[in-house]
Structures are given as C-alpha cells and as structure tokens.
Amino acid sequence: MIGSIGRAVGFLALAAGAAVQDGSFPVELTGYTIRVEVDPAARRIAGTAAVGVVALENGVTTIPFALNAALQIVSIREGEEEVPFAEGQRIAEGRAIALAPASPLVPKKPRTFTFSYAGEGVDPGPGDPDWMGILLVRPDEIRMSHQAQWYPIVPRDESARSVLTAPVEIELALPAGMVSLGPGRHGGVRTADRREVHLWSSAVPARASLLAGAYEVQELKTGRRELRVLAFPDHRDGGRKWAVEAGRSLEFHEKRLGKVKEAYYGIAEMHVRNREKSYNYEADGFAVFDSVLFDGRDADPAKVAHETAHLWWGGEIDPVGPGERFLTESLAEFSALVYLEEAKGEEAAAAAARERIDRYGRNPGEEHPLAVASFASPRYQPVVYAKGPMALRTLRFWAGEKDFEAGLALYIKRFRAGKVAPGLDDFLAAMRSKCGAQIDRWAAEWLERPGAPQYVVKYTMAGDLAGPLSVTVQLLQRGDIYTNPVEVDVILQNGGTERVLLEPRGAEATQTVFIPALVERLVVDPRSLVLSLPPPH
C-alpha cells in the first residue's frame, strides 16, 4: 500500500468536487468483466472484477474507486503486477480506494486492473434498513445493488450515487436451483464445480446490480419488450400483473423520453422485514418491489412508472451535485404523474397530485430547498417526492406543455450519453432555452427557497340579474410571493362554472369576468396543478 489514507481521501474529494462543478472526470471506463461466487449458507461473497480504464487527460497517476466496506481486497493487479493502493474513508455503503499504477495513464491507451475481493453479506435485523443499499445474502434471496458497491465502482460524487458506467459481463455462481436478474440480457446458466453460473451481459453502459433467489421465472413479451418476472411461487399471478404494467409504462416513457437500447426488462419482488426503512428500487434494467405488492392486487401504475422512469432519471441521465435528488427522484415522480394522466385520465392524475400536496402539508416543519435537498435534509421524503414533482407540474402549466416538453427533450439530448454528468444549472439552461426567462423566476421561487405558496381568494360582484353581472376575483398571498399562474373556478348558483386565470406579480392579483348567475363559492387550483399550503389563521 502506498502513501497515506489522508492523501487518497484528498484525491477522492478533489475528483468529486470537480465532477460536481463541471460534470467532468479524469478517466472513463471501457468495460467490466465480473465473476462473483455467492454461498448463501455462509453468506460468503468472493469476486474478481477486471476493470478497463482509459485516461481523458495526460498524466493521471491516481484512480478513485469504492468498494463495499464488508468486502476485503485480496489483491489488485495489472497483468501479473501488483498495483499499490490506499484505502480511505467511507463513501456511502463502501469505502474509498485510491489506485496508484506504476506508470501514469495517458489518453487513448486503455489499461485493465483486476480486483480480487471477498467478505460476508448481511441480514438486517427487524428494525434495520432493508433495501437496495444493503449487500443482502439470505438462503432464498440475494440482493447486490450498485449502490451497495458489491464490485469496485468509480464514484463521480462524494455520495457515490453517481458513478462511471461501462458495458459489463457478469458470471454469477450460485447453488443449484436459484434464478436471477442482472444488467442487460440473460445468457443462460451453465454448470461448473457443482454450482450454477448465471451469465449476464450489457453492451450499453450499466450500473451492474444483481438479484437472485428461490423464485419462479416467467418470460413475457409486450411489444418489442422482453420481460423476465421473478416471483415467489404463491405470487406468480401478482408478479405478472406488475410486469404487464411495467411494459406499458416503459412504452409510454420511451415515446416521451426516448428509446432505451435494451429491449429486455426485469421485475421482481423482495422480502421486507421493516417497511419503514424499505423502498422499491430500479437497478438499470430491472425493478424490485416489496413482496406485499405481489399478493394478487392490481399493479399501482404510478408506483411502477416511478421506478421505470429511473431508466432515464438517474440512469441514462446521471446528475451530480446540488439538486441531484430533485433531478433524480422528483423527475421520476413527475413522470409517474404524467403517465397516470395518460393511462387513467386527467382526474386520476389530479387526485394523485392532491395526495402529494396533502403528504407535503401533513407534517409541516423545517426543510431544505429542493436545490440542495439530500437524504440528510429534514422532511426529505415530502420535499423530494411531493413538493419536487409538484414544482415540475407547476412549471409545465406555467410554461405550457409544448415548451416544457421541448426543454426536457433538450436536457435529455445533451446529457443522455452519460459522458458528462449534468448538474441543476444544466437542467435549468436546457429548460430556459425553450421556456424563456420565467425559468429563473420559477427556480428562485420553487427550487431555491423552502416552503410553498399560501393563497386566499375573495370576490366582489357588480350589477344584478336584471342587467350585466360581473365578478372580480381577488387572489391574496401570505408569506413569500409566488408568481406562477393560478386557476380559480367560480362556481355559480345555477350549476355553471367560470374558470379564471390569475397571474400574480405581487401579494395581490385580480381578474374580472362576466357571469350569468350569482356566485356560490370559489375553488382555488381546481386541477391541482400547484402545490399550496393553507393560510395561517
């Protein structure tokens, strides 16, 4: 081992800082070839990973990696030569590893480094987190997510949520009788040394994750999409329902966000002991859901659409820096609302939006702005999963659906290749080019400060039923001023409705319309396009 831990950590921090600022990185990966053996009875994991690396600039002397803290490095080699390395501080589920090859890397000359490592998986207790970040090994279920860093990853930020990707080939050795999901396509199973070796490969860059267990497999086809479904025997029909819904949502997302190269997708269930600390998750080619959802109930279209949308948001477009949670989770949840609108109609989407508004307002308190919200932020869940998608829904209404979708398409086009990791400024620049300067007002009001608008509406009438009758609607705001447009429905006593659009520029906005009957009441934001809080008493 070379140098000091402090030196290795310093390099990693510097590299992550550069990625946050401009999305660049000094190296790229050309490919992974991974062989991993899992012994569920002993919870033992042993792996080798050959990683192809090429420099993007001259004189790269240190390469940052991260590996799960439960896995110990046996060796790192380049050919037959040992490569010095230093281990540093924890990075999310793993720890930093700084490689120092004998000679610096130079552009256009790929190098291959082979990691050998081993260790034990975990089986969380009933009160512990039980989700994708866990390197979980059970007798009937194995979960090894890229976020758990079960193979050596190259983090693009200090949280290791954004990582360099590359095409991948995997050999997963398991006891006989298990089935699996992995990145790309399933190449079959061969027998070796009384074990079964599952072959997975992705020709496109992927964050490699694996799921295996004592499942039953179903193979489906919807349109061009091949679906592989893993469910426990008593959940066969339920798993199929969720897979069919996944096929529908993928088809919709591809029309809106662009086709993905792989025609394969997987759906599976996972046993969860503590649902307060468990999540459904998407893993670059397959989605995993809590087993209770596969009990035969109809699939939840919004829940499925959120996970499948991560193929784009956080998958092909992998953001870094402040706003990463907004650009990943809020965009996925917004895409789920758009899909619900398509699949079930405007009222279903509005009802889902109202549920998110209620979720945000139920437990008020301190929060961080969306532009900097992270896992450690107070009220992380309602801010990122409720306020975030509603902020985007507000922008779509404000800018108009056509310009909004054009801005989103430009953002996807610029950053989908994955060579450069976008930041929040990149998203805003793409949206600004199509939606205009109002993007800056929207960002200042919805992303850069906490909270939400508080609206009060009043009305005055003029005239009488014998002559012209008009109503002036007055919209008042309490607290911070939001300038996004707001709809107000004027409900008339004769059963009719007049819709008024108010565009605030200050604490008060008014609009007058002619009406054929007396006013019964006013309804603010009838289509649930804007998140708002009840005004203080």
Coordinates of C-alpha atoms in Angstrom, one line a residue, residues 180-182 211 215-218 220 225-232 238-247 249-250 264-270 281-282 285-289 294 299 303-305 307-308:
S180 CA -31.5 -14.3 -11.1
L181 CA -31.8 -10.9 -12.7
G182 CA -28.9 -8.7 -13.8
L211 CA -30.9 -10.1 -7.7
Y215 CA -38.1 -17.6 -7.3
E216 CA -40.2 -18.8 -10.1
V217 CA -39.4 -17.3 -13.5
Q218 CA -42.0 -16.1 -16.1
L220 CA -43.4 -12.3 -21.1
R225 CA -40.1 -5.5 -24.8
E226 CA -39.0 -8.9 -23.3
L227 CA -39.9 -9.1 -19.6
R228 CA -38.4 -11.5 -17.1
V229 CA -40.5 -11.8 -13.9
L230 CA -39.2 -13.2 -10.7
A231 CA -41.8 -14.0 -8.0
F232 CA -42.1 -16.5 -5.2
G238 CA -49.3 -10.9 -8.8
G239 CA -45.9 -10.6 -10.3
R240 CA -47.3 -11.0 -13.8
K241 CA -49.7 -8.1 -13.2
W242 CA -46.9 -5.8 -12.2
A243 CA -44.8 -6.8 -15.1
V244 CA -47.5 -6.1 -17.6
E245 CA -47.9 -2.6 -16.1
A246 CA -44.2 -2.1 -16.3
G247 CA -44.3 -2.9 -20.0
S249 CA -45.1 2.4 -18.6
L250 CA -41.9 1.7 -20.4
Y264 CA -35.1 -6.5 -22.0
Y265 CA -36.5 -5.5 -18.6
G266 CA -37.0 -7.4 -15.3
I267 CA -39.5 -7.3 -12.5
A268 CA -39.1 -9.0 -9.1
E269 CA -40.2 -9.0 -5.5
M270 CA -38.2 -8.8 -2.3
Y281 CA -36.0 0.3 -6.4
E282 CA -34.8 0.3 -10.1
G285 CA -32.7 -2.9 -16.3
F286 CA -35.0 -4.3 -13.6
A287 CA -37.3 -3.1 -10.8
V288 CA -37.8 -4.7 -7.4
F289 CA -40.9 -4.3 -5.3
F294 CA -47.4 -9.1 -5.5
A299 CA -50.5 -3.0 -10.1
K303 CA -45.5 3.3 -8.4
V304 CA -44.4 1.2 -11.4
A305 CA -44.0 4.3 -13.6
E307 CA -39.4 3.0 -10.9
T308 CA -39.3 2.5 -14.7

